[in-house]
Short mmCIF file of C-alpha atoms in Angstrom, two decimals:
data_model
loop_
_atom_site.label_atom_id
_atom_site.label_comp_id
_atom_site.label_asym_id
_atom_site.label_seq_id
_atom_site.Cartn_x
_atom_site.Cartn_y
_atom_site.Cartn_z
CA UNK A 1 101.02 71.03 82.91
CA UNK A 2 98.65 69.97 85.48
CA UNK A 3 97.34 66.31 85.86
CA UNK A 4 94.25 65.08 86.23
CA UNK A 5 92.18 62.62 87.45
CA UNK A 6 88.64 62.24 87.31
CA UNK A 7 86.91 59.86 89.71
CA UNK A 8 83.47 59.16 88.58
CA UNK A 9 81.79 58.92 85.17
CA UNK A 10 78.53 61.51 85.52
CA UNK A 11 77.28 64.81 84.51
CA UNK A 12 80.23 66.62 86.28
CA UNK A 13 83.04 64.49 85.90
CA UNK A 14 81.85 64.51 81.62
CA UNK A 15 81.82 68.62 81.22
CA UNK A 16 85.20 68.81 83.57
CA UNK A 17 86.68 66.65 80.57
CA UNK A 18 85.19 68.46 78.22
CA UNK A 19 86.16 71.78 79.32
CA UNK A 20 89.84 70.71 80.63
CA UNK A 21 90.30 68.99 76.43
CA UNK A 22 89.98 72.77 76.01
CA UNK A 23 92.85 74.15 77.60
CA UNK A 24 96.64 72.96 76.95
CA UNK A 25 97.71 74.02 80.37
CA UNK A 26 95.71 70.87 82.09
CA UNK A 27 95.31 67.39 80.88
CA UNK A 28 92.78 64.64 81.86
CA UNK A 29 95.30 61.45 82.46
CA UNK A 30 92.81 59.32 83.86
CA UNK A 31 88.55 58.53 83.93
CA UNK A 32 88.21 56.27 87.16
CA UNK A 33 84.77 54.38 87.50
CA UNK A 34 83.97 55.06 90.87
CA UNK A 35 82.63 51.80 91.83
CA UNK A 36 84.89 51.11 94.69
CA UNK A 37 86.10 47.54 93.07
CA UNK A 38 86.96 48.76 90.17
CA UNK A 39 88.65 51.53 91.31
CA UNK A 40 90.93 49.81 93.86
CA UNK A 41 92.06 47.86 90.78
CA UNK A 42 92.46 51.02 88.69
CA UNK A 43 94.55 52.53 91.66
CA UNK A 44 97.18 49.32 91.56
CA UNK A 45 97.58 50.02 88.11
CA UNK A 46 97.66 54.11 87.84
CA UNK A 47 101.18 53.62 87.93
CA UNK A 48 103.43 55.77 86.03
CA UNK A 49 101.05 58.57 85.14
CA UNK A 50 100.16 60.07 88.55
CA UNK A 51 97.80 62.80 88.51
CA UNK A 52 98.69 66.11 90.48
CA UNK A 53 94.86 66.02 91.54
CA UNK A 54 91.99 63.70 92.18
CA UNK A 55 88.99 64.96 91.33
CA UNK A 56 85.97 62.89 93.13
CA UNK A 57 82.78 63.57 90.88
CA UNK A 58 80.63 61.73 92.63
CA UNK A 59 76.95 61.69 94.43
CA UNK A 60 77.15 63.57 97.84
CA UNK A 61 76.51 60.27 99.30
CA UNK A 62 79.18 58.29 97.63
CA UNK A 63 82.45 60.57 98.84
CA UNK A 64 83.37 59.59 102.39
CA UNK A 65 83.39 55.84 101.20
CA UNK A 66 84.82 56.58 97.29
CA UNK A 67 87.65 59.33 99.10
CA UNK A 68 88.70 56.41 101.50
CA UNK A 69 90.80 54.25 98.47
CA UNK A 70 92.58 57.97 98.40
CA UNK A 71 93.25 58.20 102.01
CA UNK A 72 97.03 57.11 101.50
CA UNK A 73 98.19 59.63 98.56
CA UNK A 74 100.21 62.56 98.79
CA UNK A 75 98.36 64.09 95.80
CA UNK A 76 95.77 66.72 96.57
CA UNK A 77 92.24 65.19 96.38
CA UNK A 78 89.32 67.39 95.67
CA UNK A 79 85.29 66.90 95.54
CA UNK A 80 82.47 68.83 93.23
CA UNK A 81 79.60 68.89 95.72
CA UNK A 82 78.48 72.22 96.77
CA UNK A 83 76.70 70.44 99.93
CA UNK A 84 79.09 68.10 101.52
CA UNK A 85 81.75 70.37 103.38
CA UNK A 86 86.09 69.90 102.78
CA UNK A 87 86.68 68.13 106.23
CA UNK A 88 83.97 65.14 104.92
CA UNK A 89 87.58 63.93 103.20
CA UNK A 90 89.65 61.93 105.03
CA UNK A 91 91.62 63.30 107.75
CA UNK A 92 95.44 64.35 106.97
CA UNK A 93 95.30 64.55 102.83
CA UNK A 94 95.81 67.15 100.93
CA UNK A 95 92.68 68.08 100.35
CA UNK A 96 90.08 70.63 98.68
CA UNK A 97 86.98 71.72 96.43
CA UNK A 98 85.84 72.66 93.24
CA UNK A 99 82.06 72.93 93.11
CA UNK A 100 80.67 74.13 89.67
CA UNK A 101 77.63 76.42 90.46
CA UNK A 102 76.09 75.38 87.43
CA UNK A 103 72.68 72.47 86.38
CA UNK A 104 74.99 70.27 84.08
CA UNK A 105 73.51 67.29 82.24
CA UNK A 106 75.93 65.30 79.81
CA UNK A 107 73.34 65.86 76.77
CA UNK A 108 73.74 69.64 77.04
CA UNK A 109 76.30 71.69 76.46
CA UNK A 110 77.33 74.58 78.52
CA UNK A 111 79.73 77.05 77.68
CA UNK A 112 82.30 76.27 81.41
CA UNK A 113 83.82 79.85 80.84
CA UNK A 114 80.42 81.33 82.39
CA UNK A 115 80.56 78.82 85.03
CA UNK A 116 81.00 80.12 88.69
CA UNK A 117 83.67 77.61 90.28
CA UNK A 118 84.14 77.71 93.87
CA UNK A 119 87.27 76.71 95.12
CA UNK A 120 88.03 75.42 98.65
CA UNK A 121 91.61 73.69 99.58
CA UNK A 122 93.31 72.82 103.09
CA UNK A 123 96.47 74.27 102.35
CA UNK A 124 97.56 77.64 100.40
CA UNK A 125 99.75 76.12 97.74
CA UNK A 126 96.99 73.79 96.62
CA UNK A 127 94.57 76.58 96.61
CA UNK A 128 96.64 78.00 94.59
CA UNK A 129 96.78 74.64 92.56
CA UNK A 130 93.09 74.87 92.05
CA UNK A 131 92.89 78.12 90.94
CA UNK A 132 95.08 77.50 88.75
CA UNK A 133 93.31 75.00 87.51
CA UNK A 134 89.79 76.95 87.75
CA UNK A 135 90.80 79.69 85.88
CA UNK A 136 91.88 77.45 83.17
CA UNK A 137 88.25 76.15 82.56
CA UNK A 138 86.13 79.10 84.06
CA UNK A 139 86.51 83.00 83.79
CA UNK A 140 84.68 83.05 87.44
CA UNK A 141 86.46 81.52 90.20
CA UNK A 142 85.82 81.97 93.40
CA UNK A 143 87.49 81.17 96.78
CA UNK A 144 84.48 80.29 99.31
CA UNK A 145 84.85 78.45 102.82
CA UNK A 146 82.88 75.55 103.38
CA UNK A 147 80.49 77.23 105.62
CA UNK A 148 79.67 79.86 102.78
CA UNK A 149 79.30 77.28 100.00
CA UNK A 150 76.75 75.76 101.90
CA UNK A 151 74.62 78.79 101.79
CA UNK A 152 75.40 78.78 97.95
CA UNK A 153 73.81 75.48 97.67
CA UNK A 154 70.93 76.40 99.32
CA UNK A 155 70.60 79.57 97.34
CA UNK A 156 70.81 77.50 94.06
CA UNK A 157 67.87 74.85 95.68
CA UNK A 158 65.31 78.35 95.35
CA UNK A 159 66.44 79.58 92.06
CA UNK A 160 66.83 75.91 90.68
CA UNK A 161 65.09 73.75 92.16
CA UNK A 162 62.62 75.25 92.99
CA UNK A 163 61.91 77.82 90.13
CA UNK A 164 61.88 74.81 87.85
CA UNK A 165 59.10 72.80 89.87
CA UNK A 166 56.73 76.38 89.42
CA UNK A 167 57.64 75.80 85.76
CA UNK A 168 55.89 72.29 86.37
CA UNK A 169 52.87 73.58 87.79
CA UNK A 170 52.69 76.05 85.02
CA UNK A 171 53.25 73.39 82.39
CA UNK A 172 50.47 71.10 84.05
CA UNK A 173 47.94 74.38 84.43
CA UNK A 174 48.15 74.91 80.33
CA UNK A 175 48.34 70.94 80.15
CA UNK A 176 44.84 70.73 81.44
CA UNK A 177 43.86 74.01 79.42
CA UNK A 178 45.09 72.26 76.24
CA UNK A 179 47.54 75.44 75.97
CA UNK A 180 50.54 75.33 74.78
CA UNK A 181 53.43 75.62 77.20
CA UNK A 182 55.74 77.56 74.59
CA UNK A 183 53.49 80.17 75.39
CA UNK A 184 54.97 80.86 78.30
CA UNK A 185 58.27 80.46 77.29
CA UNK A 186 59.31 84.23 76.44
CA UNK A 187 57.74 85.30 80.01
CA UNK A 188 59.99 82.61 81.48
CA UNK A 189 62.81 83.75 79.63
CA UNK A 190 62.26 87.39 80.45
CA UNK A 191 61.92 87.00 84.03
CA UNK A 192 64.98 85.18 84.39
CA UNK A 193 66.66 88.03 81.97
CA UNK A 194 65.88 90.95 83.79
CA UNK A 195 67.85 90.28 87.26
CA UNK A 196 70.74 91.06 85.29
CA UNK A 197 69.69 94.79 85.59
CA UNK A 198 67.03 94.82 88.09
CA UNK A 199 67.17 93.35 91.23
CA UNK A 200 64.61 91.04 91.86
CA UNK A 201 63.25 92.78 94.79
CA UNK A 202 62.51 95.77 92.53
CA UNK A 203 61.32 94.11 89.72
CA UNK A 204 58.77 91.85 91.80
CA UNK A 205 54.89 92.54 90.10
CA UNK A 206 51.82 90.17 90.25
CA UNK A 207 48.46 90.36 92.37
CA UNK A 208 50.60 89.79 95.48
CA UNK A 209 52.79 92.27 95.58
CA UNK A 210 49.94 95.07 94.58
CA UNK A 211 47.65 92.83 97.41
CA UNK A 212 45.22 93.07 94.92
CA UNK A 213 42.66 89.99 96.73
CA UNK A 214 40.17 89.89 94.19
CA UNK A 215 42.58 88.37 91.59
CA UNK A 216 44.27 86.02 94.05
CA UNK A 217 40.50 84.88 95.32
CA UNK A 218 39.84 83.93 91.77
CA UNK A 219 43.17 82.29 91.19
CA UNK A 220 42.83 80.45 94.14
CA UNK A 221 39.34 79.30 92.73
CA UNK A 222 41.04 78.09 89.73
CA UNK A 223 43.40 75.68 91.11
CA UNK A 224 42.39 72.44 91.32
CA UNK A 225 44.42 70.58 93.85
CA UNK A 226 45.10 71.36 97.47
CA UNK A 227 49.12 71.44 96.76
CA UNK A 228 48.73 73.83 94.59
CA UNK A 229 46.19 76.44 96.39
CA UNK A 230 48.94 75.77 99.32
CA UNK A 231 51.36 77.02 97.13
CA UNK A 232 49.63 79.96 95.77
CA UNK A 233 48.76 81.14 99.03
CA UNK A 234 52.25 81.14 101.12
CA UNK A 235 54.05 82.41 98.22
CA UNK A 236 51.87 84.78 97.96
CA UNK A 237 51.66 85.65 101.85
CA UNK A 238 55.56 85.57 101.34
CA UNK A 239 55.75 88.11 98.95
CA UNK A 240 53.44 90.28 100.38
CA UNK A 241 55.24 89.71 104.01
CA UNK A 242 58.27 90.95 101.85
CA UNK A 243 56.49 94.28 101.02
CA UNK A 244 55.43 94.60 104.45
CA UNK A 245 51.63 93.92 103.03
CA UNK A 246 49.84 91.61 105.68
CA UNK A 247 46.16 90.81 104.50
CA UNK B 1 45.74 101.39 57.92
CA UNK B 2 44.75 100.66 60.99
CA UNK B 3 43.96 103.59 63.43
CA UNK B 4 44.61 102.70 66.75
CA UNK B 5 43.86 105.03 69.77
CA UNK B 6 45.63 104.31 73.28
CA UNK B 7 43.84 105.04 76.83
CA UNK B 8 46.39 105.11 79.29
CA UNK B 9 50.37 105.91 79.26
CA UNK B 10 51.56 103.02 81.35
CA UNK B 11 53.79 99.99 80.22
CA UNK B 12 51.29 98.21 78.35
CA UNK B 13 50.84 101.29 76.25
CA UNK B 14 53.89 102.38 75.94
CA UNK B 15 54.68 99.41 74.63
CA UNK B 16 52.20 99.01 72.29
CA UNK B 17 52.91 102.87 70.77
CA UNK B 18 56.59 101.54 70.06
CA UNK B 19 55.69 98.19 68.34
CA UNK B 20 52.99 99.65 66.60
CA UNK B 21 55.23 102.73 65.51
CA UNK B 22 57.78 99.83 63.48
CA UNK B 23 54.98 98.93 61.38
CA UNK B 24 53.18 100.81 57.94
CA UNK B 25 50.32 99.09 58.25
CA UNK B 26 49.43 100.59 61.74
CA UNK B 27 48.77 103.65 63.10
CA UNK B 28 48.75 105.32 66.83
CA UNK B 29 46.85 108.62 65.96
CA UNK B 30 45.96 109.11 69.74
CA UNK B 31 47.02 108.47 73.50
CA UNK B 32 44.44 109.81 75.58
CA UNK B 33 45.38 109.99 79.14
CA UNK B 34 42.92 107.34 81.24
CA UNK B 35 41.82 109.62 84.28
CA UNK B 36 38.15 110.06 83.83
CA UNK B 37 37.88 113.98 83.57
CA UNK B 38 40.92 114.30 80.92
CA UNK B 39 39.15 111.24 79.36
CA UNK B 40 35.46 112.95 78.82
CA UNK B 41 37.19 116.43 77.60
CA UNK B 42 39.76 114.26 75.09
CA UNK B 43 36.76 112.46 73.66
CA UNK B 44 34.87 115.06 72.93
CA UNK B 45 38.04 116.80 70.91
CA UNK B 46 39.16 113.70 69.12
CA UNK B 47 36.88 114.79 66.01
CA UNK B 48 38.34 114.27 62.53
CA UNK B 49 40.99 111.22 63.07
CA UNK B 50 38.59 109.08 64.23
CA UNK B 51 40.43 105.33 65.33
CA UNK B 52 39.29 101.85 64.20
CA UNK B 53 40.22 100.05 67.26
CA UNK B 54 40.56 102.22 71.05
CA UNK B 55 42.64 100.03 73.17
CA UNK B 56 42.41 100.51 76.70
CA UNK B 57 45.77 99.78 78.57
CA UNK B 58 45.22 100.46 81.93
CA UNK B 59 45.30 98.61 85.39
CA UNK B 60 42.58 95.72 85.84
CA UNK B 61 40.43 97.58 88.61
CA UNK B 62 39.92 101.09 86.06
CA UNK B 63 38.73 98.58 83.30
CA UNK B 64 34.96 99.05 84.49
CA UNK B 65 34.83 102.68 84.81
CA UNK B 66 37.33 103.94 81.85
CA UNK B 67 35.33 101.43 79.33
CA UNK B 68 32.48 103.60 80.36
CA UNK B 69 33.60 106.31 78.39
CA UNK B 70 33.22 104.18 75.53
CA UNK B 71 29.87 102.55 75.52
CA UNK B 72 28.35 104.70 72.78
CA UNK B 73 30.81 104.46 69.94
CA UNK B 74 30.64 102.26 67.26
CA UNK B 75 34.38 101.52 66.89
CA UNK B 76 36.05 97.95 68.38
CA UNK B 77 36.98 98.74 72.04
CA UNK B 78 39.16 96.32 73.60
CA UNK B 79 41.22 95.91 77.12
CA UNK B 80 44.48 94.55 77.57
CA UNK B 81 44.32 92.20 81.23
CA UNK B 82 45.23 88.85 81.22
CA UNK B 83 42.89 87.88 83.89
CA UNK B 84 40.07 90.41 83.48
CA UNK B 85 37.04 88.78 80.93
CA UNK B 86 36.11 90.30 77.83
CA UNK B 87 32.56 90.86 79.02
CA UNK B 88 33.95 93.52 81.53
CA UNK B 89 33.37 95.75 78.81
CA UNK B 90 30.43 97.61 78.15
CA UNK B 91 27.09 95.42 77.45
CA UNK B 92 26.12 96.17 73.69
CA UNK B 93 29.33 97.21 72.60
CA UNK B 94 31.92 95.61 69.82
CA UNK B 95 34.65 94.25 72.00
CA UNK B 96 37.53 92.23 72.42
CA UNK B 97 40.96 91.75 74.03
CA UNK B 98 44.47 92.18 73.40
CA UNK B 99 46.88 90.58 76.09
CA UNK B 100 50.52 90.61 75.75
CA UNK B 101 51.82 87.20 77.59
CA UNK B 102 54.96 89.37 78.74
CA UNK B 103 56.67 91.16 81.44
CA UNK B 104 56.63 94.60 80.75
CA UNK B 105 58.55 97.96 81.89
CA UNK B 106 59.09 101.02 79.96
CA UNK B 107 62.88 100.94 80.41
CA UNK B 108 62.80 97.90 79.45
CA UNK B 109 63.31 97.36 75.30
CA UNK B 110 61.70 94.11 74.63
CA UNK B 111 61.61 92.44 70.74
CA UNK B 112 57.82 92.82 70.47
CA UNK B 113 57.89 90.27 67.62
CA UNK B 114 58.63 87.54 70.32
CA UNK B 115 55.68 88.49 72.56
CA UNK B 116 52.46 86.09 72.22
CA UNK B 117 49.65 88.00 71.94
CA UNK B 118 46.23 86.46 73.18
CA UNK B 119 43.28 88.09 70.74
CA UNK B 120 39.56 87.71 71.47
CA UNK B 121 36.32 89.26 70.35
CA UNK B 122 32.76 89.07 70.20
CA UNK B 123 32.53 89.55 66.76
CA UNK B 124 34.18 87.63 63.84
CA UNK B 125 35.21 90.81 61.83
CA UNK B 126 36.56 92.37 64.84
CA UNK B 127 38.93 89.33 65.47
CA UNK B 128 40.14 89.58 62.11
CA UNK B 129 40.96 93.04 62.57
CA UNK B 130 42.57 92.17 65.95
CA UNK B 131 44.35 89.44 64.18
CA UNK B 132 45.92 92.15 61.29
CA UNK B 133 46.48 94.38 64.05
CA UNK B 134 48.27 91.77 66.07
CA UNK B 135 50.38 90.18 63.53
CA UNK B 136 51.84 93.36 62.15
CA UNK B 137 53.37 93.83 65.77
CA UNK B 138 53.92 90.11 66.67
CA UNK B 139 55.14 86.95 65.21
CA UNK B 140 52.96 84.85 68.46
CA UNK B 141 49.42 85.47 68.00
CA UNK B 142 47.24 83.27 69.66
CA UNK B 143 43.42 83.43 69.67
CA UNK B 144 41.94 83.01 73.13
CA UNK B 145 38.50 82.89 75.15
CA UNK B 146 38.28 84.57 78.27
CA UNK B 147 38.05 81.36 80.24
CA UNK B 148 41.09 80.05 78.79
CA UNK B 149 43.06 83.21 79.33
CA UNK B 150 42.68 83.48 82.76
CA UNK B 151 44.46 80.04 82.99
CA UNK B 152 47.18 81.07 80.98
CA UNK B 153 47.45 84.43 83.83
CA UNK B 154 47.16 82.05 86.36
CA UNK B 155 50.28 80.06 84.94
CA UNK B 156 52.01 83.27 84.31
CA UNK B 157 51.71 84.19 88.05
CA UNK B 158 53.32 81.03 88.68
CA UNK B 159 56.81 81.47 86.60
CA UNK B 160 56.83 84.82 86.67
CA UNK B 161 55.42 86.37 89.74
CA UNK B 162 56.44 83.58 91.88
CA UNK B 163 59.53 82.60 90.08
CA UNK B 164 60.81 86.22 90.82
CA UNK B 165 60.31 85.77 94.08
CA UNK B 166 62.04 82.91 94.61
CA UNK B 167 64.68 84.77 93.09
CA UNK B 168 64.82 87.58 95.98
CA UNK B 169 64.89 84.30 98.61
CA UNK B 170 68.21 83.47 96.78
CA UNK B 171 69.75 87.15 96.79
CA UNK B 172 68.21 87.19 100.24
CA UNK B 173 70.84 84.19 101.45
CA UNK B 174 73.27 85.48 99.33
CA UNK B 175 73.28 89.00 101.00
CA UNK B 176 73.29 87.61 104.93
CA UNK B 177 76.48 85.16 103.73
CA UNK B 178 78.08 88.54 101.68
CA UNK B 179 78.09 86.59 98.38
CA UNK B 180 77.51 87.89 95.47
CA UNK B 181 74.27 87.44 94.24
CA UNK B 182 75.70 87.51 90.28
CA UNK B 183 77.31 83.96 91.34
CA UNK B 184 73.67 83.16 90.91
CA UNK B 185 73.05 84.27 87.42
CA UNK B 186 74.40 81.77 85.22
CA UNK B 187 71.86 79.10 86.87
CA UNK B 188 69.11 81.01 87.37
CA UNK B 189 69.82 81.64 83.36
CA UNK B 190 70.47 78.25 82.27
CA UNK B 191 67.62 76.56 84.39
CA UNK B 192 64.99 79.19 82.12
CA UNK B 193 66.74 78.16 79.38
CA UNK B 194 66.22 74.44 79.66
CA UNK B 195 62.71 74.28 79.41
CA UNK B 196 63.32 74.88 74.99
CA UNK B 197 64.89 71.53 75.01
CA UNK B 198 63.55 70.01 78.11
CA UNK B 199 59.60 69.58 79.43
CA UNK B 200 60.20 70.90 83.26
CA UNK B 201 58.97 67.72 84.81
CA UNK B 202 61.75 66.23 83.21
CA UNK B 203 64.35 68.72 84.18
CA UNK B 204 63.51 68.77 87.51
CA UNK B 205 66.46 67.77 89.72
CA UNK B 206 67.43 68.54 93.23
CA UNK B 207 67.25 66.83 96.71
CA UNK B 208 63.49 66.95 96.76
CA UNK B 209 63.40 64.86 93.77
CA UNK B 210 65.88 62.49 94.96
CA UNK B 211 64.00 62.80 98.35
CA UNK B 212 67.73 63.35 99.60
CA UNK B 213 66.05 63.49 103.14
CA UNK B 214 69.75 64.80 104.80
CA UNK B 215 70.39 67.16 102.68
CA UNK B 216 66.83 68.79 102.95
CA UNK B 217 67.22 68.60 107.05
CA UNK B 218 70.61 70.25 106.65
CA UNK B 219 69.00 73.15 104.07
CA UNK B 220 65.86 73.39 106.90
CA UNK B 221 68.55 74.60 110.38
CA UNK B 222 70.05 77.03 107.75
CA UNK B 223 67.25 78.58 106.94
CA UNK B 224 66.67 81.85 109.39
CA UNK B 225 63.00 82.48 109.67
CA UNK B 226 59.84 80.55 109.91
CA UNK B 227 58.34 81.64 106.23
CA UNK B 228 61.20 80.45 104.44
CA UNK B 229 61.16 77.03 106.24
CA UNK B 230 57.68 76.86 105.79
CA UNK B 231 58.47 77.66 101.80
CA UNK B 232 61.42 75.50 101.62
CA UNK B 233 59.12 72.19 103.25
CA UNK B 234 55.85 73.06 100.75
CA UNK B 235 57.86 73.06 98.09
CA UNK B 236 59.90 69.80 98.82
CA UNK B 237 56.77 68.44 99.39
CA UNK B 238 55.26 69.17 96.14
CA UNK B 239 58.11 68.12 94.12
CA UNK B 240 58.51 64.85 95.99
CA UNK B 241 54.49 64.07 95.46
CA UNK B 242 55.02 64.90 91.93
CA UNK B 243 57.15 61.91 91.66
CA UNK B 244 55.31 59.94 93.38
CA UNK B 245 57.76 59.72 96.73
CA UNK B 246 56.06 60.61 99.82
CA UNK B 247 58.38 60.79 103.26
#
């Protein structure tokens, strides 16, 4: 049985629980607020019940000063982030990573099988602790450096991020049009469907990629903000600098 | 029954032919093939099984001159572009539009019953018969003026077109680290899917939206070349001026 300890009450530290209530090889011993008075207290009292790992589910921001009250365990101590890299823990722990590649909010459910986890730790046996512990929870674990996960992260800002704030400006565009958004929904769903067969260099259509001018002229006519006619124009330079299309 | 006749064999079409083909109430009795001189000598054969509606499924720029072909009968004649205006067609002519709001590619099977379907015409009978026509094929039928559906194209450009694109960025990173860009899929899956339960404005998370100003720096030195910088700011940008935090 592997111990745990989660350090932090959010999104990430809610589905670990969830998923690790799942399995009977792991077991959640401890939720520590991460507030750092409250958890030096909760430290004094840990006590009998010492987790084999320290999990520190906390903003990117919070870890160096949150890892510090750890700085003294022999336990391995790992954080979620996919951003901040291993060494941002304090020097000479045991230390590590598990970074769910996943958007997780506590009102939805996910199913953590499908989860990508990537796993990170400073020495061999507690890699092999985490994975242990990964492929409890996920059927997709993956060992990736610090350096690599960072890339990851970035990757998951365009596809994420990114994708979801062109979902705004779609949303607003039938807003104004009195359309309804749902329209769009099976196009949005479809898109995102057929990378899983295509890849999404091939499967790229639209005005852009067939430099078809008229139609992005009139689109651009359309728009009614400067942001947005921005936008439309560099991704659509982008995509047609992709195809080796320059206007 | 309804006697449909397609001009032109491309996705749209193809489509069409095998929704249309799961339904008794509906009939393809002809695909003619949209180049002009097959076009004239088809027309003149078609004789006896004469269709109600002729629905011309070909790219936006051959609307003008393949309508052409049309301009003396007296059956409904309608096109299939999302962005190109009913009145395209033939002056003096009964016309109308049927645009599937959908990604489409013959290798692709897609449940037809899920795709919304945007029907217009100039004349009330016709859009009833584009209605019947529409609804044996579709479960989404939506009717639409010309001004409004070049909004909705517009929007589709945006979480489709653009969206995919975003997409290759990610792979893009993904390939020059040698990850696998399948470590990708269950977010880029799970972010369409929020947008059933959650408007996108609302969903929107990321360090643009908590202006996470480090974290944006770091993402801008990994970044290789000038257009995805240039991307990576815009974007940032727009989400942080959506909510109302400027740098």
């Amino acid at each position: 049985m592997i111990k745990v300890a989660l350090v932090g009450t959010g999104n990430v530290s809610e589905h670990l629980k969830r998923a690790i209530s799942k399995t009977s090889e792991i077991e959640v011993v401890q939720v520590l607020n991460s507030r750092n008075e409250d958890l030096s207290k909760s430290l004094k009292k840990i006590g009998r019940q010492l987790p084999d790992i320290y999990i520190i589910a906390v903003s990117d921001d919070a870890i160096p000063s949150v890892s510090q009250h750890f700085s003294h365990t022999e336990k391995l101590v790992v954080h979620t982030s996919g951003s901040v890299p291993m060494d941002a823990l304090p020097k000479q722990m045991r230390k590590g990573v598990i970074y769910p590649l996943q958007t997780l909010s506590k009102a939805e459910k996910v199913n953590f099988k499908d989860v990508p986890l990537c796993i990170e730790a400073s020495q061999e046996d507690d890699l092999e602790l985490l994975r242990k512990l990964g492929q409890a929870i996920s059927d997709q674990v993956f060992e990736i450096s610090s350096e690599k996960r960072k890339y990851l992260h970035l990757a998951a800002v365009f596809v994420n991020n990114f994708t979801n704030h062109l979902y705004s400006i779609g949303a607003e565009i039938c807003k104004e049009q009195q359309l309804p958004f749902t329209m769009l929904h099976p196009l949005i769903k479809e898109t995102a469907r057929k990378i899983k067969f295509l890849s999404p260099e091939d499967a790229q259509t639209g005005p852009a990629r067939r430099n078809d001018t008229g139609t992005m002229q009139r689109h651009m006519e359309l728009l009614n903000n400067e942001k947005d006619k921005t936008l439309y124009r560099l991704l659509s330079d982008s995509i047609k600098d992709s195809y080796g299309k320059k206007l």
